Amino acid sequence: MSEQSTTPPAEDSWSAFVETMNEQLIDAVEANVEAQSRFVESWAETLEESVDDERLGEGVQGYARAYQVWMDAAEEMADQVAADEELSPEDARDLWLASANDAFKEVMATSAFAAMTGETVQDALELRQAADENAQSTLHALGMATERDIREVGDRLVELERRQHAVEQKLDRVLDALE
C-alpha cells in the first residue's frame, strides 16, 4: 500500500503558489537593490568627475539621505514579513516605487545634481550644434541644399516679391497717368 499525502491537493497548490510569490518578491527586491547600487555607483563616479569639493560634499550627503530612504523601505518590508503581516506584491511594489521616488528627490535636490545636469545639457547642446554644423558642411560639399541655403533662397524670394509688387504699383500709376 502506498503512503498517501495527508495534505489536501488544494492546500499543496496554494502553498506552491505562495512559495512562488515569495521567491518572486525576493527576486524583485534583490533586483531593485542591485539597480540602486548600479545607479549610486554611476552617480558617484560622475559626481567625482564633474563637481567641486563643496558640491561633492553636498552630493554625498544627498546620496546618504537617498540611501537611508532605501534602507528604511527595506527595513519596513522586512518588519512586515517578520511580523507575518500580509505583504501583497502590489504593496511591495508601491513601497519600492515610493522609496525610489523619495530617494531620487533627495539626490535631485542637491546643487551637485543641478551642476551635473547643467553640464550634461550644455554638452548635449554643444554636441548637437557640432553635429548640425557637420551635417551642413557635408551637404554643402555634396552640392546639396542646406538649411542655410534654403533660408537664403526664401529670403531672396520674399525680397523679389516685394520688389515685384513695388514695380507693379509704379506701372499701375504710369498706366493711370497715360489714360
Tab-separated table of C-alpha atoms in Angstrom:
chain	number	residue	atom	x	y	z
A	1	MET	CA	0.000	0.000	0.000
A	2	SER	CA	1.407	3.345	-0.954
A	3	GLU	CA	1.741	6.171	1.500
A	4	GLN	CA	-0.674	8.970	0.667
A	5	SER	CA	-0.157	12.638	1.424
A	6	THR	CA	-2.147	13.961	4.357
A	7	THR	CA	-2.244	17.424	2.790
A	8	PRO	CA	-5.218	18.089	0.505
A	9	PRO	CA	-4.288	18.874	-3.134
A	10	ALA	CA	-5.736	22.405	-2.975
A	11	GLU	CA	-3.556	23.243	0.009
A	12	ASP	CA	-0.481	21.889	-1.809
A	13	SER	CA	-1.141	24.105	-4.805
A	14	TRP	CA	-1.774	27.114	-2.571
A	15	SER	CA	1.498	26.510	-0.732
A	16	ALA	CA	3.329	26.198	-4.025
A	17	PHE	CA	1.703	29.428	-5.233
A	18	VAL	CA	2.656	31.328	-2.076
A	19	GLU	CA	6.197	29.939	-2.235
A	20	THR	CA	6.499	31.069	-5.868
A	21	MET	CA	5.179	34.533	-4.980
A	22	ASN	CA	7.651	34.816	-2.099
A	23	GLU	CA	10.527	33.822	-4.374
A	24	GLN	CA	9.428	36.359	-6.969
A	25	LEU	CA	9.161	39.049	-4.303
A	26	ILE	CA	12.661	38.271	-3.046
A	27	ASP	CA	13.976	38.329	-6.625
A	28	ALA	CA	12.294	41.695	-7.210
A	29	VAL	CA	13.768	43.152	-4.005
A	30	GLU	CA	17.226	41.901	-4.970
A	31	ALA	CA	16.858	43.358	-8.475
A	32	ASN	CA	15.793	46.712	-7.002
A	33	VAL	CA	18.744	46.761	-4.615
A	34	GLU	CA	21.127	45.884	-7.456
A	35	ALA	CA	19.637	48.609	-9.663
A	36	GLN	CA	20.000	51.112	-6.831
A	37	SER	CA	23.608	50.055	-6.311
A	38	ARG	CA	24.403	50.475	-10.017
A	39	PHE	CA	22.734	53.908	-10.007
A	40	VAL	CA	24.654	55.020	-6.933
A	41	GLU	CA	27.976	53.796	-8.347
A	42	SER	CA	27.362	55.548	-11.660
A	43	TRP	CA	26.209	58.702	-9.924
A	44	ALA	CA	29.198	58.737	-7.589
A	45	GLU	CA	31.645	58.307	-10.483
A	46	THR	CA	30.007	61.124	-12.423
A	47	LEU	CA	29.850	63.303	-9.334
A	48	GLU	CA	33.561	62.869	-8.622
A	49	GLU	CA	34.440	63.848	-12.193
A	50	SER	CA	32.269	66.907	-12.557
A	51	VAL	CA	31.830	68.911	-9.372
A	52	ASP	CA	33.962	70.877	-6.950
A	53	ASP	CA	34.641	69.829	-3.345
A	54	GLU	CA	31.771	71.838	-1.835
A	55	ARG	CA	29.203	70.395	-4.219
A	56	LEU	CA	30.758	66.958	-3.857
A	57	GLY	CA	30.160	67.108	-0.102
A	58	GLU	CA	26.555	68.150	-0.604
A	59	GLY	CA	26.149	65.445	-3.248
A	60	VAL	CA	27.458	62.797	-0.876
A	61	GLN	CA	25.022	63.997	1.793
A	62	GLY	CA	22.185	63.755	-0.746
A	63	TYR	CA	23.299	60.244	-1.595
A	64	ALA	CA	23.398	59.355	2.107
A	65	ARG	CA	19.829	60.607	2.546
A	66	ALA	CA	18.738	58.639	-0.530
A	67	TYR	CA	20.474	55.529	0.793
A	68	GLN	CA	18.662	55.948	4.102
A	69	VAL	CA	15.321	56.114	2.274
A	70	TRP	CA	16.113	52.792	0.562
A	71	MET	CA	17.243	51.188	3.798
A	72	ASP	CA	14.097	52.381	5.607
A	73	ALA	CA	11.982	50.790	2.865
A	74	ALA	CA	13.912	47.517	3.109
A	75	GLU	CA	13.527	47.565	6.892
A	76	GLU	CA	9.803	48.242	6.616
A	77	MET	CA	9.396	45.282	4.244
A	78	ALA	CA	11.476	43.032	6.487
A	79	ASP	CA	9.428	44.074	9.538
A	80	GLN	CA	6.165	43.315	7.749
A	81	VAL	CA	7.412	39.899	6.626
A	82	ALA	CA	8.853	39.099	10.085
A	83	ALA	CA	5.584	40.075	11.762
A	84	ASP	CA	3.739	37.728	9.384
A	85	GLU	CA	1.790	40.672	8.039
A	86	GLU	CA	0.415	40.012	4.605
A	87	LEU	CA	2.558	41.883	2.110
A	88	SER	CA	0.994	41.693	-1.304
A	89	PRO	CA	3.161	42.123	-4.392
A	90	GLU	CA	1.279	45.362	-5.095
A	91	ASP	CA	2.112	46.679	-1.611
A	92	ALA	CA	5.776	45.748	-2.059
A	93	ARG	CA	5.853	47.390	-5.481
A	94	ASP	CA	4.198	50.549	-4.163
A	95	LEU	CA	6.622	50.703	-1.248
A	96	TRP	CA	9.654	50.387	-3.568
A	97	LEU	CA	8.270	52.884	-6.087
A	98	ALA	CA	7.570	55.431	-3.361
A	99	SER	CA	11.039	54.822	-1.911
A	100	ALA	CA	12.671	55.218	-5.325
A	101	ASN	CA	10.785	58.473	-5.829
A	102	ASP	CA	11.846	59.785	-2.418
A	103	ALA	CA	15.457	58.655	-2.928
A	104	PHE	CA	15.705	60.363	-6.299
A	105	LYS	CA	14.213	63.529	-4.790
A	106	GLU	CA	16.990	63.522	-2.201
A	107	VAL	CA	19.634	63.227	-4.916
A	108	MET	CA	17.999	65.671	-7.327
A	109	ALA	CA	17.645	68.343	-4.637
A	110	THR	CA	21.412	68.805	-4.399
A	111	SER	CA	23.366	71.534	-6.173
A	112	ALA	CA	25.774	68.799	-7.309
A	113	PHE	CA	22.949	67.142	-9.264
A	114	ALA	CA	21.917	70.523	-10.687
A	115	ALA	CA	25.513	71.219	-11.746
A	116	MET	CA	25.863	67.799	-13.344
A	117	THR	CA	22.541	68.211	-15.138
A	118	GLY	CA	23.554	71.651	-16.369
A	119	GLU	CA	26.858	70.318	-17.644
A	120	THR	CA	25.117	67.417	-19.351
A	121	VAL	CA	22.622	69.717	-21.061
A	122	GLN	CA	25.428	72.056	-22.132
A	123	ASP	CA	27.423	69.120	-23.500
A	124	ALA	CA	24.363	67.849	-25.374
A	125	LEU	CA	23.713	71.284	-26.891
A	126	GLU	CA	27.334	71.621	-27.965
A	127	LEU	CA	27.253	68.131	-29.460
A	128	ARG	CA	24.046	68.947	-31.332
A	129	GLN	CA	25.491	72.199	-32.660
A	130	ALA	CA	28.638	70.409	-33.826
A	131	ALA	CA	26.547	67.692	-35.482
A	132	ASP	CA	24.376	70.318	-37.216
A	133	GLU	CA	27.433	72.178	-38.485
A	134	ASN	CA	28.979	68.925	-39.675
A	135	ALA	CA	25.779	67.945	-41.484
A	136	GLN	CA	25.535	71.381	-43.122
A	137	SER	CA	29.133	71.302	-44.343
A	138	THR	CA	28.754	67.711	-45.598
A	139	LEU	CA	25.575	68.577	-47.524
A	140	HIS	CA	27.230	71.684	-48.949
A	141	ALA	CA	30.296	69.665	-50.022
A	142	LEU	CA	27.998	67.181	-51.776
A	143	GLY	CA	26.333	70.018	-53.667
A	144	MET	CA	23.037	69.605	-51.838
A	145	ALA	CA	20.994	72.444	-50.455
A	146	THR	CA	21.492	73.057	-46.773
A	147	GLU	CA	19.059	74.624	-44.355
A	148	ARG	CA	21.083	77.814	-44.580
A	149	ASP	CA	20.832	77.750	-48.403
A	150	ILE	CA	17.079	77.222	-48.310
A	151	ARG	CA	16.604	80.103	-45.877
A	152	GLU	CA	18.729	82.334	-48.107
A	153	VAL	CA	16.641	81.394	-51.165
A	154	GLY	CA	13.465	82.064	-49.180
A	155	ASP	CA	14.733	85.488	-48.084
A	156	ARG	CA	15.648	86.349	-51.664
A	157	LEU	CA	12.249	85.200	-52.913
A	158	VAL	CA	10.479	87.401	-50.362
A	159	GLU	CA	12.654	90.362	-51.436
A	160	LEU	CA	11.898	89.690	-55.130
A	161	GLU	CA	8.165	89.552	-54.414
A	162	ARG	CA	8.394	92.849	-52.529
A	163	ARG	CA	10.239	94.465	-55.453
A	164	GLN	CA	7.819	92.991	-57.993
A	165	HIS	CA	4.898	94.411	-56.039
A	166	ALA	CA	6.600	97.844	-55.976
A	167	VAL	CA	7.211	97.699	-59.762
A	168	GLU	CA	3.565	96.690	-60.364
A	169	GLN	CA	2.379	99.660	-58.295
A	170	LYS	CA	4.620	102.057	-60.293
A	171	LEU	CA	3.433	100.525	-63.562
A	172	ASP	CA	-0.198	100.963	-62.473
A	173	ARG	CA	0.476	104.633	-61.679
A	174	VAL	CA	2.155	105.167	-65.098
A	175	LEU	CA	-0.764	103.463	-66.880
A	176	ASP	CA	-3.251	105.562	-64.902
A	177	ALA	CA	-1.327	108.732	-65.852
A	178	LEU	CA	-1.373	107.763	-69.550
A	179	GLU	CA	-5.102	107.167	-69.635
